[in-house]
PDB file of N, CA, C and O in Angstrom:
ATOM      1  N   UNK T   1      -7.098  27.389   6.142  1.00  0.00           N
ATOM      2  CA  UNK T   1      -7.482  26.799   6.988  1.00  0.00           C
ATOM      3  C   UNK T   1      -8.223  27.770   7.839  1.00  0.00           C
ATOM      4  O   UNK T   1      -7.590  28.615   8.393  1.00  0.00           O
ATOM      5  N   UNK T   2      -9.271  27.096   8.410  1.00  0.00           N
ATOM      6  CA  UNK T   2     -10.081  27.831   9.479  1.00  0.00           C
ATOM      7  C   UNK T   2      -9.189  27.623  10.779  1.00  0.00           C
ATOM      8  O   UNK T   2      -8.734  26.574  11.182  1.00  0.00           O
ATOM      9  N   UNK T   3      -9.175  28.832  11.541  1.00  0.00           N
ATOM     10  CA  UNK T   3      -8.754  28.745  13.100  1.00  0.00           C
ATOM     11  C   UNK T   3      -9.389  27.589  13.716  1.00  0.00           C
ATOM     12  O   UNK T   3      -8.580  27.088  14.867  1.00  0.00           O
ATOM     13  N   UNK T   4     -10.698  27.280  13.514  1.00  0.00           N
ATOM     14  CA  UNK T   4     -11.020  26.129  14.576  1.00  0.00           C
ATOM     15  C   UNK T   4     -10.298  24.756  14.446  1.00  0.00           C
ATOM     16  O   UNK T   4     -10.207  24.012  15.269  1.00  0.00           O
ATOM     17  N   UNK T   5      -9.804  24.586  13.274  1.00  0.00           N
ATOM     18  CA  UNK T   5      -9.001  23.350  13.023  1.00  0.00           C
ATOM     19  C   UNK T   5      -7.653  23.367  13.529  1.00  0.00           C
ATOM     20  O   UNK T   5      -7.070  22.757  13.789  1.00  0.00           O
ATOM     21  N   UNK T   6      -6.956  24.433  13.742  1.00  0.00           N
ATOM     22  CA  UNK T   6      -5.637  24.652  14.435  1.00  0.00           C
ATOM     23  C   UNK T   6      -5.711  24.526  15.754  1.00  0.00           C
ATOM     24  O   UNK T   6      -4.723  24.344  16.340  1.00  0.00           O
ATOM     25  N   UNK T   7      -6.774  24.646  16.461  1.00  0.00           N
ATOM     26  CA  UNK T   7      -6.888  24.561  18.052  1.00  0.00           C
ATOM     27  C   UNK T   7      -6.741  22.973  18.375  1.00  0.00           C
ATOM     28  O   UNK T   7      -7.133  22.128  17.486  1.00  0.00           O
ATOM     29  N   UNK T   8      -6.055  22.974  19.525  1.00  0.00           N
ATOM     30  CA  UNK T   8      -6.078  21.591  19.880  1.00  0.00           C
ATOM     31  C   UNK T   8      -7.026  20.815  20.597  1.00  0.00           C
ATOM     32  O   UNK T   8      -7.387  19.712  20.874  1.00  0.00           O
ATOM     33  N   UNK T   9      -8.401  21.720  20.960  1.00  0.00           N
ATOM     34  CA  UNK T   9      -9.790  20.921  21.395  1.00  0.00           C
ATOM     35  C   UNK T   9     -10.669  20.566  20.556  1.00  0.00           C
ATOM     36  O   UNK T   9     -11.804  20.137  20.787  1.00  0.00           O
ATOM     37  N   UNK T  10     -10.358  20.324  19.163  1.00  0.00           N
ATOM     38  CA  UNK T  10     -11.016  19.788  18.012  1.00  0.00           C
ATOM     39  C   UNK T  10     -11.278  18.500  18.206  1.00  0.00           C
ATOM     40  O   UNK T  10     -10.359  17.491  18.520  1.00  0.00           O
ATOM     41  N   UNK T  11     -12.674  17.999  18.339  1.00  0.00           N
ATOM     42  CA  UNK T  11     -13.004  16.165  18.454  1.00  0.00           C
ATOM     43  C   UNK T  11     -13.732  15.924  17.427  1.00  0.00           C
ATOM     44  O   UNK T  11     -14.300  16.547  16.714  1.00  0.00           O
ATOM     45  N   UNK T  12     -13.660  14.631  16.958  1.00  0.00           N
ATOM     46  CA  UNK T  12     -14.182  14.108  15.963  1.00  0.00           C
ATOM     47  C   UNK T  12     -15.414  13.099  16.528  1.00  0.00           C
ATOM     48  O   UNK T  12     -15.096  12.352  17.531  1.00  0.00           O
ATOM     49  N   UNK T  13     -16.501  13.061  15.797  1.00  0.00           N
ATOM     50  CA  UNK T  13     -17.562  12.106  16.548  1.00  0.00           C
ATOM     51  C   UNK T  13     -17.767  11.431  15.123  1.00  0.00           C
ATOM     52  O   UNK T  13     -18.532  12.057  14.364  1.00  0.00           O
ATOM     53  N   UNK T  14     -17.529  10.008  15.193  1.00  0.00           N
ATOM     54  CA  UNK T  14     -17.461   9.531  13.753  1.00  0.00           C
ATOM     55  C   UNK T  14     -18.929   8.327  14.153  1.00  0.00           C
ATOM     56  O   UNK T  14     -18.618   7.719  15.047  1.00  0.00           O
ATOM     57  N   UNK T  15     -19.870   8.457  13.169  1.00  0.00           N
ATOM     58  CA  UNK T  15     -20.922   7.520  13.489  1.00  0.00           C
ATOM     59  C   UNK T  15     -20.887   6.557  12.124  1.00  0.00           C
ATOM     60  O   UNK T  15     -20.736   6.747  11.081  1.00  0.00           O
ATOM     61  N   UNK T  16     -20.932   5.339  12.669  1.00  0.00           N
ATOM     62  CA  UNK T  16     -20.949   4.167  11.964  1.00  0.00           C
ATOM     63  C   UNK T  16     -22.295   3.934  12.077  1.00  0.00           C
ATOM     64  O   UNK T  16     -22.721   2.905  12.782  1.00  0.00           O
ATOM     65  N   UNK T  17     -23.180   3.607  10.908  1.00  0.00           N
ATOM     66  CA  UNK T  17     -24.586   3.368  10.936  1.00  0.00           C
ATOM     67  C   UNK T  17     -24.440   1.755  10.756  1.00  0.00           C
ATOM     68  O   UNK T  17     -23.513   1.105  10.395  1.00  0.00           O
ATOM     69  N   UNK T  18     -25.962   1.439  10.739  1.00  0.00           N
ATOM     70  CA  UNK T  18     -25.805  -0.266  10.780  1.00  0.00           C
ATOM     71  C   UNK T  18     -25.649  -0.538   9.459  1.00  0.00           C
ATOM     72  O   UNK T  18     -25.796   0.075   8.293  1.00  0.00           O
ATOM     73  N   UNK T  19     -25.694  -1.985   9.187  1.00  0.00           N
ATOM     74  CA  UNK T  19     -25.597  -2.558   7.842  1.00  0.00           C
ATOM     75  C   UNK T  19     -26.787  -2.052   6.924  1.00  0.00           C
ATOM     76  O   UNK T  19     -28.065  -2.166   7.551  1.00  0.00           O
ATOM     77  N   UNK T  20     -26.680  -1.937   5.765  1.00  0.00           N
ATOM     78  CA  UNK T  20     -27.761  -1.511   4.638  1.00  0.00           C
ATOM     79  C   UNK T  20     -28.512  -0.133   5.132  1.00  0.00           C
ATOM     80  O   UNK T  20     -29.571  -0.002   4.495  1.00  0.00           O
ATOM     81  N   UNK T  21     -27.873   0.580   5.648  1.00  0.00           N
ATOM     82  CA  UNK T  21     -28.487   2.007   6.313  1.00  0.00           C
ATOM     83  C   UNK T  21     -28.012   2.955   4.914  1.00  0.00           C
ATOM     84  O   UNK T  21     -26.999   2.873   4.714  1.00  0.00           O
ATOM     85  N   UNK T  22     -29.152   3.582   4.584  1.00  0.00           N
ATOM     86  CA  UNK T  22     -28.773   4.923   3.424  1.00  0.00           C
ATOM     87  C   UNK T  22     -27.995   5.778   4.089  1.00  0.00           C
ATOM     88  O   UNK T  22     -27.971   6.205   5.415  1.00  0.00           O
ATOM     89  N   UNK T  23     -27.489   6.603   3.170  1.00  0.00           N
ATOM     90  CA  UNK T  23     -26.460   7.734   3.483  1.00  0.00           C
ATOM     91  C   UNK T  23     -27.492   8.741   4.213  1.00  0.00           C
ATOM     92  O   UNK T  23     -27.386   9.434   5.215  1.00  0.00           O
ATOM     93  N   UNK T  24     -28.688   9.103   3.575  1.00  0.00           N
ATOM     94  CA  UNK T  24     -29.830   9.855   3.868  1.00  0.00           C
ATOM     95  C   UNK T  24     -30.294   9.643   5.589  1.00  0.00           C
ATOM     96  O   UNK T  24     -30.235  10.480   6.206  1.00  0.00           O
ATOM     97  N   UNK T  25     -30.611   8.321   5.596  1.00  0.00           N
ATOM     98  CA  UNK T  25     -31.112   8.078   6.795  1.00  0.00           C
ATOM     99  C   UNK T  25     -29.761   8.156   8.003  1.00  0.00           C
ATOM    100  O   UNK T  25     -30.079   8.392   9.110  1.00  0.00           O
ATOM    101  N   UNK T  26     -28.687   7.800   7.696  1.00  0.00           N
ATOM    102  CA  UNK T  26     -27.461   7.780   8.605  1.00  0.00           C
ATOM    103  C   UNK T  26     -27.436   9.280   8.852  1.00  0.00           C
ATOM    104  O   UNK T  26     -26.987   9.588  10.007  1.00  0.00           O
ATOM    105  N   UNK T  27     -27.313  10.445   8.001  1.00  0.00           N
ATOM    106  CA  UNK T  27     -27.147  11.653   8.452  1.00  0.00           C
ATOM    107  C   UNK T  27     -28.596  12.387   9.174  1.00  0.00           C
ATOM    108  O   UNK T  27     -28.209  13.095   9.963  1.00  0.00           O
ATOM    109  N   UNK T  28     -29.519  11.746   8.936  1.00  0.00           N
ATOM    110  CA  UNK T  28     -30.792  12.181   9.834  1.00  0.00           C
ATOM    111  C   UNK T  28     -30.614  11.754  11.134  1.00  0.00           C
ATOM    112  O   UNK T  28     -30.632  12.409  12.104  1.00  0.00           O
ATOM    113  N   UNK T  29     -30.035  10.288  11.334  1.00  0.00           N
ATOM    114  CA  UNK T  29     -29.966   9.963  12.749  1.00  0.00           C
ATOM    115  C   UNK T  29     -28.743  10.717  13.434  1.00  0.00           C
ATOM    116  O   UNK T  29     -28.774  11.218  14.678  1.00  0.00           O
ATOM    117  N   UNK T  30     -27.628  10.994  12.493  1.00  0.00           N
ATOM    118  CA  UNK T  30     -26.609  11.620  13.360  1.00  0.00           C
ATOM    119  C   UNK T  30     -27.053  13.186  13.683  1.00  0.00           C
ATOM    120  O   UNK T  30     -26.753  13.625  14.586  1.00  0.00           O
ATOM    121  N   UNK T  31     -27.687  13.891  12.794  1.00  0.00           N
ATOM    122  CA  UNK T  31     -28.209  15.112  13.069  1.00  0.00           C
ATOM    123  C   UNK T  31     -29.232  15.303  14.188  1.00  0.00           C
ATOM    124  O   UNK T  31     -29.019  16.031  15.167  1.00  0.00           O
ATOM    125  N   UNK T  32     -29.922  14.058  14.576  1.00  0.00           N
ATOM    126  CA  UNK T  32     -30.765  14.005  15.487  1.00  0.00           C
ATOM    127  C   UNK T  32     -29.936  13.658  16.990  1.00  0.00           C
ATOM    128  O   UNK T  32     -30.296  14.402  17.861  1.00  0.00           O
ATOM    129  N   UNK T  33     -28.860  13.104  16.699  1.00  0.00           N
ATOM    130  CA  UNK T  33     -28.145  12.691  17.859  1.00  0.00           C
ATOM    131  C   UNK T  33     -27.458  14.107  18.415  1.00  0.00           C
ATOM    132  O   UNK T  33     -27.039  14.447  19.362  1.00  0.00           O
ATOM    133  N   UNK T  34     -26.928  14.746  17.425  1.00  0.00           N
ATOM    134  CA  UNK T  34     -26.166  16.087  17.612  1.00  0.00           C
ATOM    135  C   UNK T  34     -27.069  16.957  18.433  1.00  0.00           C
ATOM    136  O   UNK T  34     -26.415  17.634  19.279  1.00  0.00           O
ATOM    137  N   UNK T  35     -28.165  17.187  17.799  1.00  0.00           N
ATOM    138  CA  UNK T  35     -29.010  18.191  18.475  1.00  0.00           C
ATOM    139  C   UNK T  35     -29.395  17.731  19.945  1.00  0.00           C
ATOM    140  O   UNK T  35     -29.484  18.435  20.731  1.00  0.00           O
ATOM    141  N   UNK T  36     -29.703  16.592  20.059  1.00  0.00           N
ATOM    142  CA  UNK T  36     -30.327  16.088  21.307  1.00  0.00           C
ATOM    143  C   UNK T  36     -29.137  15.998  22.325  1.00  0.00           C
ATOM    144  O   UNK T  36     -29.376  15.796  23.698  1.00  0.00           O
ATOM    145  N   UNK T  37     -27.777  15.781  21.971  1.00  0.00           N
ATOM    146  CA  UNK T  37     -26.639  15.511  22.598  1.00  0.00           C
ATOM    147  C   UNK T  37     -26.257  16.973  23.016  1.00  0.00           C
ATOM    148  O   UNK T  37     -25.510  16.871  24.010  1.00  0.00           O
ATOM    149  N   UNK T  38     -26.782  18.204  22.373  1.00  0.00           N
ATOM    150  CA  UNK T  38     -26.169  19.358  22.901  1.00  0.00           C
ATOM    151  C   UNK T  38     -24.421  19.322  22.727  1.00  0.00           C
ATOM    152  O   UNK T  38     -23.763  19.708  23.955  1.00  0.00           O
ATOM    153  N   UNK T  39     -23.751  18.856  21.931  1.00  0.00           N
ATOM    154  CA  UNK T  39     -22.502  18.679  21.895  1.00  0.00           C
ATOM    155  C   UNK T  39     -21.890  19.951  21.589  1.00  0.00           C
ATOM    156  O   UNK T  39     -22.324  20.899  20.980  1.00  0.00           O
ATOM    157  N   UNK T  40     -20.742  20.176  22.214  1.00  0.00           N
ATOM    158  CA  UNK T  40     -20.078  21.567  22.077  1.00  0.00           C
ATOM    159  C   UNK T  40     -19.492  21.861  20.481  1.00  0.00           C
ATOM    160  O   UNK T  40     -19.523  21.000  19.686  1.00  0.00           O
ATOM    161  N   UNK T  41     -19.485  23.333  20.210  1.00  0.00           N
ATOM    162  CA  UNK T  41     -19.227  23.508  18.897  1.00  0.00           C
ATOM    163  C   UNK T  41     -17.674  23.071  18.393  1.00  0.00           C
ATOM    164  O   UNK T  41     -17.829  22.669  17.103  1.00  0.00           O
ATOM    165  N   UNK T  42     -16.647  22.587  19.252  1.00  0.00           N
ATOM    166  CA  UNK T  42     -15.736  21.932  18.888  1.00  0.00           C
ATOM    167  C   UNK T  42     -15.666  20.327  18.504  1.00  0.00           C
ATOM    168  O   UNK T  42     -14.635  20.106  18.074  1.00  0.00           O
ATOM    169  N   UNK T  43     -16.632  19.877  18.553  1.00  0.00           N
ATOM    170  CA  UNK T  43     -17.177  18.433  18.279  1.00  0.00           C
ATOM    171  C   UNK T  43     -17.554  18.416  16.767  1.00  0.00           C
ATOM    172  O   UNK T  43     -18.502  18.900  16.493  1.00  0.00           O
ATOM    173  N   UNK T  44     -16.845  17.820  15.905  1.00  0.00           N
ATOM    174  CA  UNK T  44     -17.029  17.769  14.457  1.00  0.00           C
ATOM    175  C   UNK T  44     -17.736  16.357  14.221  1.00  0.00           C
ATOM    176  O   UNK T  44     -16.743  15.518  14.117  1.00  0.00           O
ATOM    177  N   UNK T  45     -18.876  16.448  13.645  1.00  0.00           N
ATOM    178  CA  UNK T  45     -19.677  15.154  13.240  1.00  0.00           C
ATOM    179  C   UNK T  45     -19.058  14.717  11.766  1.00  0.00           C
ATOM    180  O   UNK T  45     -19.110  15.237  10.977  1.00  0.00           O
ATOM    181  N   UNK T  46     -18.770  13.202  11.594  1.00  0.00           N
ATOM    182  CA  UNK T  46     -18.721  12.538  10.524  1.00  0.00           C
ATOM    183  C   UNK T  46     -19.501  11.411  10.500  1.00  0.00           C
ATOM    184  O   UNK T  46     -19.795  10.522  11.612  1.00  0.00           O
ATOM    185  N   UNK T  47     -19.868  11.226   9.344  1.00  0.00           N
ATOM    186  CA  UNK T  47     -20.524   9.473   9.020  1.00  0.00           C
ATOM    187  C   UNK T  47     -19.764   8.797   8.061  1.00  0.00           C
ATOM    188  O   UNK T  47     -19.269   9.382   6.989  1.00  0.00           O
ATOM    189  N   UNK T  48     -19.631   7.442   8.655  1.00  0.00           N
ATOM    190  CA  UNK T  48     -19.045   6.634   7.487  1.00  0.00           C
ATOM    191  C   UNK T  48     -19.891   5.974   6.979  1.00  0.00           C
ATOM    192  O   UNK T  48     -20.707   5.275   7.460  1.00  0.00           O
ATOM    193  N   UNK T  49     -19.850   5.896   5.661  1.00  0.00           N
ATOM    194  CA  UNK T  49     -20.863   5.450   4.856  1.00  0.00           C
ATOM    195  C   UNK T  49     -20.299   4.462   3.633  1.00  0.00           C
ATOM    196  O   UNK T  49     -19.474   4.874   3.162  1.00  0.00           O
ATOM    197  N   UNK T  50     -20.758   3.347   3.604  1.00  0.00           N
ATOM    198  CA  UNK T  50     -20.150   2.477   2.472  1.00  0.00           C
ATOM    199  C   UNK T  50     -21.375   2.239   1.499  1.00  0.00           C
ATOM    200  O   UNK T  50     -22.190   1.921   1.532  1.00  0.00           O
ATOM    201  N   UNK T  51     -20.972   2.950   0.323  1.00  0.00           N
ATOM    202  CA  UNK T  51     -22.311   3.231  -0.853  1.00  0.00           C
ATOM    203  C   UNK T  51     -22.706   1.820  -1.249  1.00  0.00           C
ATOM    204  O   UNK T  51     -23.843   1.681  -1.970  1.00  0.00           O
ATOM    205  N   UNK T  52     -22.095   0.815  -1.490  1.00  0.00           N
ATOM    206  CA  UNK T  52     -22.548  -0.378  -2.061  1.00  0.00           C
ATOM    207  C   UNK T  52     -22.653  -1.394  -0.967  1.00  0.00           C
ATOM    208  O   UNK T  52     -22.212  -2.573  -0.954  1.00  0.00           O
ATOM    209  N   UNK T  53     -23.586  -1.165   0.193  1.00  0.00           N
ATOM    210  CA  UNK T  53     -23.621  -1.920   1.196  1.00  0.00           C
ATOM    211  C   UNK T  53     -24.723  -3.082   1.220  1.00  0.00           C
ATOM    212  O   UNK T  53     -25.162  -3.654   1.918  1.00  0.00           O
ATOM    213  N   UNK T  54     -25.063  -3.355  -0.038  1.00  0.00           N
ATOM    214  CA  UNK T  54     -26.219  -4.433  -0.208  1.00  0.00           C
ATOM    215  C   UNK T  54     -25.424  -5.701  -0.614  1.00  0.00           C
ATOM    216  O   UNK T  54     -24.407  -5.698  -1.390  1.00  0.00           O
ATOM    217  N   UNK T  55     -25.830  -6.937  -0.393  1.00  0.00           N
ATOM    218  CA  UNK T  55     -25.111  -7.996  -0.913  1.00  0.00           C
ATOM    219  C   UNK T  55     -25.226  -8.365  -2.282  1.00  0.00           C
ATOM    220  O   UNK T  55     -24.069  -8.845  -2.589  1.00  0.00           O
ATOM    221  N   UNK T  56     -26.060  -7.877  -3.150  1.00  0.00           N
ATOM    222  CA  UNK T  56     -26.017  -7.922  -4.380  1.00  0.00           C
ATOM    223  C   UNK T  56     -25.011  -7.216  -5.213  1.00  0.00           C
ATOM    224  O   UNK T  56     -24.722  -7.503  -6.363  1.00  0.00           O
ATOM    225  N   UNK T  57     -24.598  -6.233  -4.402  1.00  0.00           N
ATOM    226  CA  UNK T  57     -23.471  -5.388  -5.272  1.00  0.00           C
ATOM    227  C   UNK T  57     -21.912  -5.699  -4.636  1.00  0.00           C
ATOM    228  O   UNK T  57     -21.197  -5.043  -5.220  1.00  0.00           O
ATOM    229  N   UNK T  58     -21.893  -6.501  -4.203  1.00  0.00           N
ATOM    230  CA  UNK T  58     -20.675  -7.207  -3.710  1.00  0.00           C
ATOM    231  C   UNK T  58     -19.701  -7.577  -4.806  1.00  0.00           C
ATOM    232  O   UNK T  58     -18.561  -7.271  -5.099  1.00  0.00           O
ATOM    233  N   UNK T  59     -20.095  -8.499  -5.864  1.00  0.00           N
ATOM    234  CA  UNK T  59     -19.593  -8.896  -7.119  1.00  0.00           C
ATOM    235  C   UNK T  59     -19.118  -7.630  -8.065  1.00  0.00           C
ATOM    236  O   UNK T  59     -18.098  -7.780  -8.562  1.00  0.00           O
ATOM    237  N   UNK T  60     -20.012  -6.717  -8.259  1.00  0.00           N
ATOM    238  CA  UNK T  60     -19.797  -5.663  -9.026  1.00  0.00           C
ATOM    239  C   UNK T  60     -18.634  -4.818  -8.177  1.00  0.00           C
ATOM    240  O   UNK T  60     -17.889  -4.116  -9.298  1.00  0.00           O
ATOM    241  N   UNK T  61     -18.394  -4.818  -7.100  1.00  0.00           N
ATOM    242  CA  UNK T  61     -17.695  -3.834  -6.223  1.00  0.00           C
ATOM    243  C   UNK T  61     -16.104  -4.762  -6.703  1.00  0.00           C
ATOM    244  O   UNK T  61     -15.117  -4.129  -6.722  1.00  0.00           O
ATOM    245  N   UNK T  62     -16.104  -5.944  -6.383  1.00  0.00           N
ATOM    246  CA  UNK T  62     -14.753  -6.751  -6.516  1.00  0.00           C
ATOM    247  C   UNK T  62     -14.301  -6.521  -7.954  1.00  0.00           C
ATOM    248  O   UNK T  62     -13.349  -6.320  -8.316  1.00  0.00           O
ATOM    249  N   UNK T  63     -15.311  -6.609  -9.164  1.00  0.00           N
ATOM    250  CA  UNK T  63     -15.035  -6.401 -10.495  1.00  0.00           C
ATOM    251  C   UNK T  63     -14.279  -5.070 -10.667  1.00  0.00           C
ATOM    252  O   UNK T  63     -13.347  -4.816 -11.355  1.00  0.00           O
ATOM    253  N   UNK T  64     -14.890  -3.922  -9.833  1.00  0.00           N
ATOM    254  CA  UNK T  64     -14.380  -2.723 -10.235  1.00  0.00           C
ATOM    255  C   UNK T  64     -13.123  -2.433  -9.531  1.00  0.00           C
ATOM    256  O   UNK T  64     -12.401  -1.759 -10.027  1.00  0.00           O
ATOM    257  N   UNK T  65     -12.868  -2.949  -8.412  1.00  0.00           N
ATOM    258  CA  UNK T  65     -11.504  -3.221  -7.575  1.00  0.00           C
ATOM    259  C   UNK T  65     -10.595  -3.584  -8.490  1.00  0.00           C
ATOM    260  O   UNK T  65      -9.448  -3.279  -8.287  1.00  0.00           O
ATOM    261  N   UNK T  66     -10.850  -4.801  -9.079  1.00  0.00           N
ATOM    262  CA  UNK T  66      -9.956  -5.258  -9.864  1.00  0.00           C
ATOM    263  C   UNK T  66      -9.633  -4.898 -11.369  1.00  0.00           C
ATOM    264  O   UNK T  66      -8.744  -5.211 -12.038  1.00  0.00           O
ATOM    265  N   UNK T  67     -10.291  -3.818 -11.909  1.00  0.00           N
ATOM    266  CA  UNK T  67     -10.181  -3.385 -13.056  1.00  0.00           C
ATOM    267  C   UNK T  67      -8.750  -2.256 -13.500  1.00  0.00           C
ATOM    268  O   UNK T  67      -8.312  -1.767 -12.275  1.00  0.00           O
ATOM    269  N   UNK T  68      -8.354  -2.539 -14.514  1.00  0.00           N
ATOM    270  CA  UNK T  68      -7.125  -1.553 -14.817  1.00  0.00           C
ATOM    271  C   UNK T  68      -7.514  -0.032 -14.631  1.00  0.00           C
ATOM    272  O   UNK T  68      -6.598   0.412 -14.093  1.00  0.00           O
ATOM    273  N   UNK T  69      -8.786   0.048 -14.735  1.00  0.00           N
ATOM    274  CA  UNK T  69      -9.095   1.697 -14.857  1.00  0.00           C
ATOM    275  C   UNK T  69      -8.840   2.234 -13.498  1.00  0.00           C
ATOM    276  O   UNK T  69      -8.592   3.068 -13.123  1.00  0.00           O
ATOM    277  N   UNK T  70      -9.322   1.265 -12.437  1.00  0.00           N
ATOM    278  CA  UNK T  70      -9.282   1.661 -10.925  1.00  0.00           C
ATOM    279  C   UNK T  70      -7.889   1.530 -10.671  1.00  0.00           C
ATOM    280  O   UNK T  70      -7.292   2.593 -10.037  1.00  0.00           O
ATOM    281  N   UNK T  71      -6.750   0.718 -11.222  1.00  0.00           N
ATOM    282  CA  UNK T  71      -5.575   0.770 -10.734  1.00  0.00           C
ATOM    283  C   UNK T  71      -4.806   2.119 -11.389  1.00  0.00           C
ATOM    284  O   UNK T  71      -3.827   2.285 -10.782  1.00  0.00           O
ATOM    285  N   UNK T  72      -5.317   2.442 -12.357  1.00  0.00           N
ATOM    286  CA  UNK T  72      -4.490   3.615 -13.158  1.00  0.00           C
ATOM    287  C   UNK T  72      -4.876   4.732 -12.164  1.00  0.00           C
ATOM    288  O   UNK T  72      -4.147   5.911 -12.386  1.00  0.00           O
ATOM    289  N   UNK T  73      -5.962   4.874 -11.620  1.00  0.00           N
ATOM    290  CA  UNK T  73      -6.375   6.221 -10.920  1.00  0.00           C
ATOM    291  C   UNK T  73      -5.596   6.499  -9.691  1.00  0.00           C
ATOM    292  O   UNK T  73      -4.642   5.964  -9.191  1.00  0.00           O
TER     293      UNK T  73
END
């Protein structure tokens, strides 16, 4: 592991984009925020993204979550 993660002053900035935001758009917004915010190097950015954030994919996600293959993993 890198020494930067062993230090006590490491902080996380977690970005939660709005509903239906693509990962690409979310990363662009976080990158812009990090550049304009002039954060110190010990702040590590993370994006929380839900890949099936559309209404029509909900039933597919439920089906995948309840499949035997998912439970075996």
